[in-house]
Short mmCIF file of C-alpha atoms in Angstrom, two decimals:
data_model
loop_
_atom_site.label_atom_id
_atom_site.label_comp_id
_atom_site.label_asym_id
_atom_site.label_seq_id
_atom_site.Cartn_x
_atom_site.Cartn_y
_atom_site.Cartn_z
CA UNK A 1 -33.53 -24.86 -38.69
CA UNK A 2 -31.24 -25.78 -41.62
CA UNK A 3 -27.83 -26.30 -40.90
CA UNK A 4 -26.61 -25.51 -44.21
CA UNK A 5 -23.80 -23.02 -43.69
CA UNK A 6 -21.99 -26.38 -43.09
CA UNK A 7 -22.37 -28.71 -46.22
CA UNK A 8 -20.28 -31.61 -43.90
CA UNK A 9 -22.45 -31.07 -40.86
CA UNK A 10 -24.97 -34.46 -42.03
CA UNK A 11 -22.02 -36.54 -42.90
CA UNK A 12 -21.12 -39.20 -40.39
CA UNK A 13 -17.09 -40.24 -40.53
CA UNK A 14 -17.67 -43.93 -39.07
CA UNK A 15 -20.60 -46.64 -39.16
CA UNK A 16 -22.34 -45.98 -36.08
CA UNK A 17 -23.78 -48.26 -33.84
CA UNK A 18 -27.40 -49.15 -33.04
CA UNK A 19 -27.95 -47.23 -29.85
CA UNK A 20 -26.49 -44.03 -32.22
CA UNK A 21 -28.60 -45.09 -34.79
CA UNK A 22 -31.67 -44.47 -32.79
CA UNK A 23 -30.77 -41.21 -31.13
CA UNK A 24 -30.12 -40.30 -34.80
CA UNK A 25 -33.50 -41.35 -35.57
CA UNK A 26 -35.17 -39.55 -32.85
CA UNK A 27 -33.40 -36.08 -34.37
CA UNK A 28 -34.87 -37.37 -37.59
CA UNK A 29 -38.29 -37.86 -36.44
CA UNK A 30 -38.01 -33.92 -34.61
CA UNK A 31 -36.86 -32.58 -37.56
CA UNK A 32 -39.91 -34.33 -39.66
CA UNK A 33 -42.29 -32.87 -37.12
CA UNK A 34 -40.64 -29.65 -37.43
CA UNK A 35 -40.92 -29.59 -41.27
CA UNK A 36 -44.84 -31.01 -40.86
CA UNK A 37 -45.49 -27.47 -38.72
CA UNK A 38 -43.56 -24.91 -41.02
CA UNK A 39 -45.54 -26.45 -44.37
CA UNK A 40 -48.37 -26.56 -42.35
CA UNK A 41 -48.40 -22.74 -41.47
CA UNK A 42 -48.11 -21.82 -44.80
CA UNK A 43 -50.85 -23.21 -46.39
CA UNK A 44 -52.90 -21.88 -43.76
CA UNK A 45 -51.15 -18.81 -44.56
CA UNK A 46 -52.27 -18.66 -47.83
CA UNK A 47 -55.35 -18.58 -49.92
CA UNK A 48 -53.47 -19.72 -53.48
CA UNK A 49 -55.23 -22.96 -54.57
CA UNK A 50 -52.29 -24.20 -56.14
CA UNK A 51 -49.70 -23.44 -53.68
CA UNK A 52 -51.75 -25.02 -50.85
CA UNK A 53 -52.54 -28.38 -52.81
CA UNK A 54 -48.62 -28.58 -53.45
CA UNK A 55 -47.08 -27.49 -49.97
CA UNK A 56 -49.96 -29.56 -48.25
CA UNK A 57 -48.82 -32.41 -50.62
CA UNK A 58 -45.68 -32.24 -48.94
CA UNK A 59 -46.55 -31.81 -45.34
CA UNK A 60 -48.40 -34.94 -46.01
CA UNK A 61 -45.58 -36.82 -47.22
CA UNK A 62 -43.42 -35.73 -43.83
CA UNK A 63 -46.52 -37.01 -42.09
CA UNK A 64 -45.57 -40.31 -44.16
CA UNK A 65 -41.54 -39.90 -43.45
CA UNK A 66 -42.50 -39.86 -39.46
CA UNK A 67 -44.78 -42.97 -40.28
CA UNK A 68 -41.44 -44.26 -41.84
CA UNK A 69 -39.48 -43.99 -39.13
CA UNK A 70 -41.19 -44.51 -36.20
CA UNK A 71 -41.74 -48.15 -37.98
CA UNK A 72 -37.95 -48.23 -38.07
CA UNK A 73 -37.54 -47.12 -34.43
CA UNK A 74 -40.56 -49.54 -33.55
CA UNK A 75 -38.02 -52.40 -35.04
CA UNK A 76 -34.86 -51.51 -34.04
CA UNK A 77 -35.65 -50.60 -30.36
CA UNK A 78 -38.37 -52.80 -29.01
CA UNK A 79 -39.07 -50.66 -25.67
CA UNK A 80 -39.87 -47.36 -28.03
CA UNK A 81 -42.57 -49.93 -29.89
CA UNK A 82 -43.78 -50.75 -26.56
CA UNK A 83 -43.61 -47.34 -24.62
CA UNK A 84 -45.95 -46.48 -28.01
CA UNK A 85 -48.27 -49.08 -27.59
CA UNK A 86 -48.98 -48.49 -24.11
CA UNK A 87 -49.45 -44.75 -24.29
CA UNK A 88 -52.06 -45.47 -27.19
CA UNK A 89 -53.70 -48.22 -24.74
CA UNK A 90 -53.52 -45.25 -22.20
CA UNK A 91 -55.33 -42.86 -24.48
CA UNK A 92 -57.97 -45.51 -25.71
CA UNK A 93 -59.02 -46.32 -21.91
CA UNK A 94 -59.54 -42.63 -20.99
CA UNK A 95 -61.73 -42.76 -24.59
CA UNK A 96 -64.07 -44.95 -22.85
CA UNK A 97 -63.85 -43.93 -19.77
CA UNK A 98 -65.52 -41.04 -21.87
CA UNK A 99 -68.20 -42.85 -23.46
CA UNK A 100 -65.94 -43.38 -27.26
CA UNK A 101 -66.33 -46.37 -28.12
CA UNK A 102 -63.80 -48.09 -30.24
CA UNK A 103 -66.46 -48.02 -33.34
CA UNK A 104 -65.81 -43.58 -32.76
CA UNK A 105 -62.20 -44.30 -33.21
CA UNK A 106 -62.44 -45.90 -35.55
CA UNK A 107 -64.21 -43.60 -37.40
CA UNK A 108 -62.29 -40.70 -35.90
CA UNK A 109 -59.07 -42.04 -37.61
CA UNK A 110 -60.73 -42.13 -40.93
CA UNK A 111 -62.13 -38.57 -40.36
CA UNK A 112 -58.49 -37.77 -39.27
CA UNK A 113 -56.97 -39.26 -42.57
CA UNK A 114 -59.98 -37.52 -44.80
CA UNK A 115 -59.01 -34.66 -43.61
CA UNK A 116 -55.42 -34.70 -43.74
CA UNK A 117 -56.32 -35.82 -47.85
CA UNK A 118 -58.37 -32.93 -48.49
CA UNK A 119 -56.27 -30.11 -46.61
#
């Protein structure tokens, strides 16, 4: 929720270091997510064409924010890049391990960004 009752509550007083940079990060990324699932529920909770090409316009630039920063985070703190890579290693073995082959990803990703486009 917005803290705005508090217009100094996003100001930092100091540079901060790295390690604060990242937990600052990881509130950033939450509160992208959070902003993805509130624009998200309203378009699907309404039927105006115009209002749902505009707010899913914007849920689909958070979706690009989190992108954003989880590239940043991927940078500045190399065991989140590779806690990420192996749990999307993990996933893509119990894929196959399901008969998906990496061809089905593949084209699951692009069905996933279609769909993301046209919502």
């Amino acid at each position: 929720m917005p803290s705005f009752a508090n217009p100094y509550s996003g100001n930092v007083n100091k540079k901060i270091s790295k390690a604060e940079l990242i937990q600052a990060l990881r509130i950033d990324i939450a509160s992208e997510l959070e902003a993805i699932y509130l624009y998200d529920a309203h378009v699907l909770a309404t039927d105006d064409p115009v209002a749902k090409k505009v707010l899913a316009d914007i849920r689909n630039e958070e979706m690009e924010h989190v992108g954003e920063l989880t590239a940043l985070m991927r940078y500045l703190d190399p065991s989140f890049a590779e806690f990420m890579l192996n749990g999307e290693g993990e996933v893509k073995e119990m894929m196959e391990e399901l008969g998906v082959k990496e061809a089905d990803i593949t084209s699951i990703s692009q069905s996933v960004g279609s769909l993301i486009e046209d919502k």
